Short mmCIF file of C-alpha atoms and ligand atoms in Angstrom, two decimals:
data_model
loop_
_atom_site.label_atom_id
_atom_site.label_comp_id
_atom_site.label_asym_id
_atom_site.label_seq_id
_atom_site.Cartn_x
_atom_site.Cartn_y
_atom_site.Cartn_z
CA UNK A 1226 -0.07 0.15 -0.05
CA UNK A 1227 1.34 3.57 -0.87
CA UNK A 1228 0.04 6.70 0.85
CA UNK A 1229 0.73 10.12 0.11
CA UNK A 1230 -1.04 12.83 2.17
CA UNK A 1231 -3.91 12.79 -0.29
CA UNK A 1232 -3.64 9.78 -2.36
CA UNK A 1233 -3.98 6.19 -1.28
CA UNK A 1234 -3.23 3.11 -3.46
CA UNK A 1235 -4.10 -0.36 -2.24
CA UNK A 1236 -4.34 -3.91 -3.76
CA UNK A 1237 -8.06 -3.91 -5.32
CA UNK A 1238 -10.24 -5.52 -2.50
CA UNK A 1239 -13.19 -8.12 -2.66
CA UNK A 1240 -16.42 -8.28 -0.96
CA UNK A 1241 -17.07 -11.61 1.10
CA UNK A 1242 -20.74 -10.88 1.88
CA UNK A 1243 -22.79 -9.27 -0.82
CA UNK A 1244 -26.45 -9.13 -1.89
CA UNK A 1245 -27.08 -8.43 -5.46
CA UNK A 1246 -30.83 -9.32 -5.87
CA UNK A 1247 -32.22 -10.12 -9.57
CA UNK A 1248 -33.50 -8.41 -12.39
CA UNK A 1249 -33.73 -4.61 -12.55
CA UNK A 1250 -32.27 -4.15 -9.24
CA UNK A 1251 -29.18 -6.48 -9.98
CA UNK A 1252 -28.75 -4.35 -13.14
CA UNK A 1253 -28.86 -1.26 -11.08
CA UNK A 1254 -26.73 -2.30 -8.23
CA UNK A 1255 -24.14 -4.35 -9.62
CA UNK A 1256 -21.72 -1.49 -11.08
CA UNK A 1257 -21.23 0.06 -7.61
CA UNK A 1258 -19.73 -3.01 -6.40
CA UNK A 1259 -17.77 -3.99 -9.58
CA UNK A 1260 -16.34 -0.39 -9.74
CA UNK A 1261 -14.40 -1.30 -6.56
CA UNK A 1262 -14.36 -4.84 -5.87
CA UNK A 1263 -12.66 -7.70 -8.08
CA UNK A 1264 -14.92 -10.53 -6.32
CA UNK A 1265 -17.49 -10.92 -4.29
CA UNK A 1266 -19.43 -13.77 -2.32
CA UNK A 1267 -22.85 -13.28 -3.73
CA UNK A 1268 -25.66 -14.16 -1.00
CA UNK A 1269 -28.46 -16.76 -2.25
CA UNK A 1270 -31.58 -15.22 -0.46
CA UNK A 1271 -33.14 -13.92 -3.71
CA UNK A 1272 -36.77 -15.29 -4.78
CA UNK A 1273 -36.81 -18.31 -5.15
CA UNK A 1274 -33.48 -18.87 -3.03
CA UNK A 1275 -30.59 -20.57 -4.67
CA UNK A 1276 -31.02 -24.31 -3.82
CA UNK A 1277 -29.64 -26.20 -6.82
CA UNK A 1278 -26.50 -26.17 -9.16
CA UNK A 1279 -28.77 -25.16 -12.04
CA UNK A 1280 -30.22 -22.18 -10.33
CA UNK A 1281 -26.70 -21.07 -9.07
CA UNK A 1282 -25.23 -21.27 -12.54
CA UNK A 1283 -28.11 -19.33 -14.15
CA UNK A 1284 -27.82 -16.66 -11.41
CA UNK A 1285 -24.18 -16.47 -12.14
CA UNK A 1286 -24.77 -16.02 -15.79
CA UNK A 1287 -27.33 -13.13 -15.14
CA UNK A 1288 -24.63 -11.42 -12.84
CA UNK A 1289 -21.95 -11.92 -15.29
CA UNK A 1290 -24.25 -10.50 -18.10
CA UNK A 1291 -24.80 -7.40 -16.10
CA UNK A 1292 -21.15 -6.52 -15.23
CA UNK A 1293 -20.38 -3.28 -16.74
CA UNK A 1294 -17.89 -3.70 -19.73
CA UNK A 1295 -15.09 -1.59 -18.26
CA UNK A 1296 -14.81 -3.96 -14.99
CA UNK A 1297 -13.39 -7.35 -14.12
CA UNK A 1298 -15.53 -9.19 -11.52
CA UNK A 1299 -15.96 -12.49 -10.32
CA UNK A 1300 -19.12 -13.66 -8.53
CA UNK A 1301 -18.58 -16.71 -6.11
CA UNK A 1302 -21.86 -18.25 -5.62
CA UNK A 1303 -23.16 -19.67 -2.47
CA UNK A 1304 -26.00 -22.39 -1.74
CA UNK A 1305 -28.93 -21.63 0.31
CA UNK A 1306 -29.09 -24.54 2.79
CA UNK A 1307 -32.52 -26.22 3.56
CA UNK A 1308 -33.52 -29.02 5.84
CA UNK A 1309 -34.15 -31.01 2.86
CA UNK A 1310 -31.12 -29.91 0.51
CA UNK A 1311 -29.48 -32.98 -0.90
CA UNK A 1312 -25.70 -33.44 0.28
CA UNK A 1313 -24.99 -35.03 -3.22
CA UNK A 1314 -26.01 -31.65 -4.84
CA UNK A 1315 -24.18 -29.61 -2.58
CA UNK A 1316 -20.94 -31.77 -2.85
CA UNK A 1317 -21.20 -31.91 -6.88
CA UNK A 1318 -21.99 -28.16 -7.01
CA UNK A 1319 -18.67 -27.55 -4.67
CA UNK A 1320 -16.79 -29.98 -6.74
CA UNK A 1321 -17.80 -28.32 -10.23
CA UNK A 1322 -16.67 -24.97 -8.70
CA UNK A 1323 -20.25 -23.69 -8.90
CA UNK A 1324 -21.09 -23.51 -5.22
CA UNK A 1325 -18.06 -21.53 -3.56
CA UNK A 1326 -19.61 -21.90 -0.23
CA UNK A 1327 -23.00 -22.74 1.53
CA UNK A 1328 -25.26 -20.15 3.73
CA UNK A 1329 -26.93 -21.20 6.60
CA UNK A 1330 -30.01 -18.92 7.30
CA UNK A 1331 -31.79 -20.11 10.47
CA UNK A 1332 -35.42 -20.17 9.46
CA UNK A 1333 -36.90 -16.81 9.58
CA UNK A 1334 -33.96 -14.99 10.83
CA UNK A 1335 -33.86 -12.51 8.05
CA UNK A 1336 -35.11 -11.28 4.47
CA UNK A 1337 -35.97 -14.30 2.76
CA UNK A 1338 -35.17 -16.86 4.99
CA UNK A 1339 -38.47 -18.75 5.67
CA UNK A 1340 -36.93 -21.53 3.79
CA UNK A 1341 -33.91 -21.73 5.99
CA UNK A 1342 -32.65 -24.26 8.41
CA UNK A 1343 -34.86 -25.16 11.54
CA UNK A 1344 -31.84 -26.81 13.44
CA UNK A 1345 -28.32 -27.75 13.32
CA UNK A 1346 -29.48 -31.52 13.82
CA UNK A 1347 -31.50 -31.16 10.71
CA UNK A 1348 -28.71 -30.68 8.41
CA UNK A 1349 -26.22 -33.01 10.06
CA UNK A 1350 -25.45 -34.84 6.85
CA UNK A 1351 -24.78 -31.58 5.16
CA UNK A 1352 -22.35 -30.59 7.64
CA UNK A 1353 -20.46 -33.77 7.80
CA UNK A 1354 -20.24 -33.55 3.98
CA UNK A 1355 -18.84 -29.98 4.15
CA UNK A 1356 -16.52 -30.72 6.78
CA UNK A 1357 -15.12 -33.75 4.48
CA UNK A 1358 -14.80 -31.69 1.39
CA UNK A 1359 -13.71 -28.48 3.18
CA UNK A 1360 -16.61 -26.40 1.87
CA UNK A 1361 -16.87 -23.29 3.83
CA UNK A 1362 -20.00 -22.70 5.85
CA UNK A 1363 -21.28 -18.87 6.01
CA UNK A 1364 -23.61 -18.35 8.84
CA UNK A 1365 -26.28 -15.86 9.65
CA UNK A 1366 -25.75 -16.04 13.40
CA UNK A 1367 -28.98 -15.22 15.26
CA UNK A 1368 -31.28 -17.04 17.33
CA UNK A 1369 -34.85 -16.84 16.12
CA UNK A 1370 -36.52 -17.82 19.29
CA UNK A 1371 -39.28 -14.96 19.93
CA UNK A 1372 -38.59 -14.86 23.67
CA UNK A 1373 -35.07 -14.05 23.20
CA UNK A 1374 -34.40 -10.18 22.75
CA UNK A 1375 -33.68 -9.04 19.45
CA UNK A 1376 -30.39 -7.26 20.83
CA UNK A 1377 -29.17 -10.69 22.48
CA UNK A 1378 -29.91 -12.82 19.43
CA UNK A 1379 -26.24 -13.02 18.07
CA UNK A 1380 -24.79 -13.73 21.46
CA UNK A 1381 -27.46 -16.32 22.12
CA UNK A 1382 -26.74 -17.99 18.98
CA UNK A 1383 -22.85 -18.25 19.64
CA UNK A 1384 -23.80 -19.88 22.85
CA UNK A 1385 -26.56 -22.32 21.85
CA UNK A 1386 -25.73 -23.04 18.28
CA UNK A 1387 -22.41 -21.99 17.06
CA UNK A 1388 -20.46 -23.44 20.05
CA UNK A 1389 -22.14 -26.99 19.78
CA UNK A 1390 -21.73 -26.59 16.07
CA UNK A 1391 -18.07 -26.13 16.04
CA UNK A 1392 -17.39 -28.79 18.53
CA UNK A 1393 -19.35 -31.37 16.48
CA UNK A 1394 -17.61 -30.49 13.27
CA UNK A 1395 -14.12 -29.19 14.28
CA UNK A 1396 -12.54 -29.33 10.75
CA UNK A 1397 -15.46 -27.20 9.28
CA UNK A 1398 -14.31 -23.77 7.99
CA UNK A 1399 -16.84 -21.25 9.09
CA UNK A 1400 -17.37 -17.71 8.72
CA UNK A 1401 -19.76 -15.95 11.16
CA UNK A 1402 -21.24 -13.08 8.97
CA UNK A 1403 -21.77 -9.63 9.67
CA UNK A 1404 -20.73 -9.65 13.36
CA UNK A 1405 -22.49 -7.11 15.46
CA UNK A 1406 -21.35 -7.61 19.18
CA UNK A 1407 -18.34 -7.77 21.60
CA UNK A 1408 -19.28 -11.28 22.18
CA UNK A 1409 -18.73 -12.37 18.82
CA UNK A 1410 -15.33 -10.52 18.82
CA UNK A 1411 -14.39 -12.21 21.60
CA UNK A 1412 -15.53 -15.61 20.42
CA UNK A 1413 -13.67 -15.22 17.00
CA UNK A 1414 -10.27 -13.99 18.72
CA UNK A 1415 -10.62 -17.16 21.08
CA UNK A 1416 -11.48 -19.92 18.40
CA UNK A 1417 -9.41 -22.07 16.13
CA UNK A 1418 -8.21 -20.57 12.69
CA UNK A 1419 -11.34 -22.36 11.07
CA UNK A 1420 -13.55 -19.70 12.31
CA UNK A 1421 -13.50 -16.09 10.93
CA UNK A 1422 -15.99 -13.22 10.83
CA UNK A 1423 -16.92 -10.46 8.28
CA UNK A 1424 -17.64 -6.84 9.50
CA UNK A 1425 -19.76 -4.53 7.69
CA UNK A 1426 -19.18 -0.80 7.27
CA UNK A 1427 -22.48 0.14 8.80
CA UNK A 1428 -21.96 -1.72 11.99
CA UNK A 1429 -18.55 0.14 12.13
CA UNK A 1430 -20.28 3.51 11.99
CA UNK A 1431 -23.78 3.41 13.58
CA UNK A 1432 -25.07 2.09 16.96
CA UNK A 1433 -28.61 1.24 17.70
CA UNK A 1434 -29.51 4.93 18.30
CA UNK A 1435 -29.17 5.65 14.60
CA UNK A 1436 -32.58 3.64 14.10
CA UNK A 1437 -34.50 6.11 16.34
CA UNK A 1438 -32.70 9.40 16.00
CA UNK A 1439 -35.48 12.05 15.80
CA UNK A 1440 -38.16 9.47 14.61
CA UNK A 1441 -38.04 6.01 13.17
CA UNK A 1442 -35.24 5.73 10.68
CA UNK A 1443 -35.70 2.53 8.66
CA UNK A 1444 -32.48 3.17 6.49
CA UNK A 1445 -30.52 2.08 9.34
CA UNK A 1446 -32.48 -0.99 10.00
CA UNK A 1447 -30.72 -4.38 9.15
CA UNK A 1448 -30.08 -7.69 10.64
CA UNK A 1449 -28.48 -8.34 12.69
CA UNK A 1450 -29.57 -5.01 14.00
CA UNK A 1451 -27.00 -2.63 15.13
CA UNK A 1452 -26.10 -2.90 18.90
CA UNK A 1453 -24.99 -0.49 21.68
CA UNK A 1454 -21.98 1.79 21.29
CA UNK A 1455 -19.83 -0.50 23.24
CA UNK A 1456 -20.15 -3.25 20.75
CA UNK A 1457 -19.67 -0.62 17.67
CA UNK A 1458 -16.17 0.23 19.36
CA UNK A 1459 -15.33 -3.52 19.86
CA UNK A 1460 -15.98 -4.15 16.06
CA UNK A 1461 -13.87 -1.11 15.32
CA UNK A 1462 -11.23 -2.56 17.33
CA UNK A 1463 -11.41 -5.90 15.77
CA UNK A 1464 -11.60 -4.64 12.07
CA UNK A 1465 -8.43 -2.28 12.69
CA UNK A 1466 -6.58 -4.99 14.76
CA UNK A 1467 -4.59 -6.73 12.20
CA UNK A 1468 -6.08 -10.03 13.03
CA UNK A 1469 -6.45 -11.97 9.75
CA UNK A 1470 -9.78 -13.65 11.03
CA UNK A 1471 -11.84 -10.45 10.49
CA UNK A 1472 -12.29 -9.31 7.19
CA UNK A 1473 -14.61 -7.17 4.97
CA UNK A 1474 -17.94 -8.19 4.00
CA UNK A 1475 -20.15 -5.28 3.32
CA UNK A 1476 -23.60 -6.96 3.55
CA UNK A 1477 -24.90 -4.37 1.10
CA UNK A 1478 -28.53 -5.34 0.87
CA UNK A 1479 -30.53 -3.07 -1.24
CA UNK A 1480 -34.22 -2.61 -0.73
CA UNK A 1481 -36.38 -0.19 -2.74
CA UNK A 1482 -37.24 2.83 -0.69
CA UNK A 1483 -41.28 1.80 -0.68
CA UNK A 1484 -40.02 -1.49 0.94
CA UNK A 1485 -38.03 0.14 3.40
CA UNK A 1486 -40.79 2.67 4.35
CA UNK A 1487 -43.67 0.51 4.39
CA UNK A 1488 -45.62 -0.56 7.83
CA UNK A 1489 -43.22 -3.41 7.80
CA UNK A 1490 -39.92 -2.17 6.44
CA UNK A 1491 -37.35 -4.47 5.16
CA UNK A 1492 -34.03 -5.09 6.73
CA UNK A 1493 -30.88 -4.12 5.01
CA UNK A 1494 -28.67 -1.36 4.30
CA UNK A 1495 -27.48 -0.29 0.65
CA UNK A 1496 -23.79 0.47 1.30
CA UNK A 1497 -22.34 -0.75 -2.12
CA UNK A 1498 -21.83 3.05 -3.43
CA UNK A 1499 -19.47 4.16 -0.91
CA UNK A 1500 -18.38 1.00 0.89
CA UNK A 1501 -14.55 1.16 0.62
CA UNK A 1502 -14.80 5.03 1.36
CA UNK A 1503 -17.00 4.29 4.52
CA UNK A 1504 -14.42 1.74 5.63
CA UNK A 1505 -11.44 4.01 4.99
CA UNK A 1506 -13.17 6.47 6.85
CA UNK A 1507 -13.11 4.33 9.77
CA UNK A 1508 -9.43 3.01 9.46
CA UNK A 1509 -8.43 6.56 9.06
CA UNK A 1510 -10.18 7.91 12.24
CA UNK A 1511 -8.68 4.80 14.07
CA UNK A 1512 -5.29 5.80 12.83
CA UNK A 1513 -4.95 2.23 11.26
CA UNK A 1514 -4.77 3.21 7.49
CA UNK A 1515 -1.88 0.80 7.26
CA UNK A 1516 -4.15 -2.11 8.10
CA UNK A 1517 -6.75 -1.20 5.58
CA UNK A 1518 -5.35 -3.26 2.76
CA UNK A 1519 -4.92 -6.56 4.59
CA UNK A 1520 -8.40 -6.35 5.98
CA UNK A 1521 -10.05 -5.25 2.56
CA UNK A 1522 -7.88 -7.16 0.17
CA UNK A 1523 -5.96 -9.95 1.90
CA UNK A 1524 -7.38 -11.52 4.98
CA UNK A 1525 -10.59 -12.80 3.11
CA UNK A 1526 -8.65 -14.44 0.08
CA UNK A 1527 -6.21 -16.12 2.65
CA UNK A 1528 -8.88 -17.52 4.53
CA UNK A 1529 -10.70 -18.79 1.38
CA UNK A 1530 -7.40 -19.94 -0.14
CA UNK A 1531 -7.74 -17.70 -3.10
CA UNK A 1532 -4.91 -16.08 -4.94
CA UNK A 1533 -4.44 -12.08 -3.88
CA UNK A 1534 -5.58 -9.73 -6.83
CA UNK A 1535 -2.98 -8.03 -8.51
CA UNK A 1536 -4.83 -5.08 -9.60
CA UNK A 1537 -4.82 -1.71 -7.57
CA UNK A 1538 -7.26 1.06 -6.49
CA UNK A 1539 -6.34 4.52 -6.04
CA UNK A 1540 -8.46 6.94 -3.55
CA UNK A 1541 -8.20 10.58 -3.24
CA UNK A 1542 -8.67 12.72 -0.14
CA UNK A 1543 -11.43 14.85 -0.93
CA UNK A 1544 -14.65 15.54 1.09
CA UNK A 1545 -17.66 14.80 -0.90
CA UNK A 1546 -21.31 14.89 0.02
CA UNK A 1547 -23.17 11.56 -0.47
CA UNK A 1548 -26.25 11.61 -2.62
CA UNK A 1549 -29.53 11.18 -1.20
CA UNK A 1550 -30.69 8.39 -3.67
CA UNK A 1551 -30.06 6.24 -6.76
CA UNK A 1552 -32.87 5.76 -9.30
CA UNK A 1553 -33.86 2.36 -10.36
CA UNK A 1554 -35.94 1.63 -13.63
CA UNK A 1555 -38.10 -1.62 -12.82
CA UNK A 1556 -39.42 -4.09 -15.14
CA UNK A 1557 -42.49 -2.13 -15.62
CA UNK A 1558 -40.84 1.02 -16.19
CA UNK A 1559 -41.66 2.60 -12.88
CA UNK A 1560 -38.98 4.36 -11.40
CA UNK A 1561 -37.96 3.54 -7.72
CA UNK A 1562 -35.33 4.95 -5.36
CA UNK A 1563 -32.65 3.12 -3.54
CA UNK A 1564 -31.08 4.97 -0.65
CA UNK A 1565 -27.27 4.60 -0.10
CA UNK A 1566 -25.64 4.16 3.35
CA UNK A 1567 -24.29 7.72 4.41
CA UNK A 1568 -26.97 9.49 2.27
CA UNK A 1569 -26.53 13.21 2.76
CA UNK A 1570 -23.36 12.94 4.90
CA UNK A 1571 -19.86 13.78 4.16
CA UNK A 1572 -17.06 11.31 3.35
CA UNK A 1573 -13.43 12.30 3.29
CA UNK A 1574 -12.20 9.99 0.59
CA UNK A 1575 -13.18 8.87 -2.96
CA UNK A 1576 -12.18 6.17 -5.38
CA UNK A 1577 -10.05 7.69 -8.27
CA UNK A 1578 -8.91 4.83 -10.51
CA UNK A 1579 -8.06 1.38 -10.66
CA UNK A 1580 -5.00 -0.06 -12.31
C1 NCD B 1761 -30.23 -8.89 4.15
C2 NCD B 1761 -31.25 -8.97 2.96
O1 NCD B 1761 -31.79 -7.98 2.84
O2 NCD B 1761 -31.02 -9.81 2.08
N1 NCD B 1761 -30.72 -8.14 5.04
C3 NCD B 1761 -29.86 -7.38 5.97
O3 NCD B 1761 -30.28 -6.69 6.97
N2 NCD B 1761 -28.58 -7.72 6.18
C4 NCD B 1761 -30.12 -10.47 4.60
C5 NCD B 1761 -28.94 -10.55 5.85
O4 NCD B 1761 -27.78 -10.90 5.45
O5 NCD B 1761 -29.40 -10.66 6.83
ZN1 ZN B 1762 -26.20 -10.44 4.24
#
């Protein structure tokens, strides 16, 4: 990484947790990611979810067809685990290089997760297969029992599901996605090198107050939900610590403005347009600019056993105000808006070029 006072060049980063959606939204959002990121792990919770090799390959082709011609980008596809997912399909998909990893959504934990897994026991043979073939398991780590407070769901999941899962499958490679708590940070720090975690830009910037500042602010509602300030600070320490088991995963999760602002607003923050700038802002504030490249461009690839990107990206220091929304043209020609994270705020850096 090279750094002058107002230019910063680093190895091109990858996004290890991304929602691209499908159809017209896919076409509208993809370029924001490919402008900056060389690869991304694409989440399978579209409708219908990605449960077969054929569906994953077709979705991959739709993504590839939508990549802007100026960008080089590799989508890494995931399988959506269900109680009745067939072990052979999972293994074949992994061996063919169609499934890069599999995603475990506890049933009803988040957007489009109603077909998710009802218990760890229900997918025993899938986990055994994944452990044997060294296929990564990506986990949405939240308990879904209705009596568990929403702010405790990640910590409870770690105690009741993740600890037993890791002890039952000690050689399984696991990523605890979009962690939000100091319990998750401490747990990853204390675990074996088979466990890593992604951290989003929004959980580094906001605590739970953001959802209630001056009124109900659905733009800041995502899952796992942002927690208390002390958890945000623990995440900032983890991301900037240089520990290779914490790496970048934006969890950019676009929902049209109307879906965010309905009486039952969707969970998800659309951060793709300024994700790298958003992380950079945090690393600069934490006096850890020298650790950004490893977090954004190296630790994830190393965990997944992929080569590092050779291309570079340069950002310039230049305070700019983030636009309030992006327009999406839907299939029926209606226009709708997507509101980006940091909408209306200032960020101090912006992407200048890729080499
Ligand atoms: C994601 C989505 O909208 O697909 N939402 C979110 O709040 N993060 C799903 C997820 O990752 O939980
Ligand atoms: Zn996600």
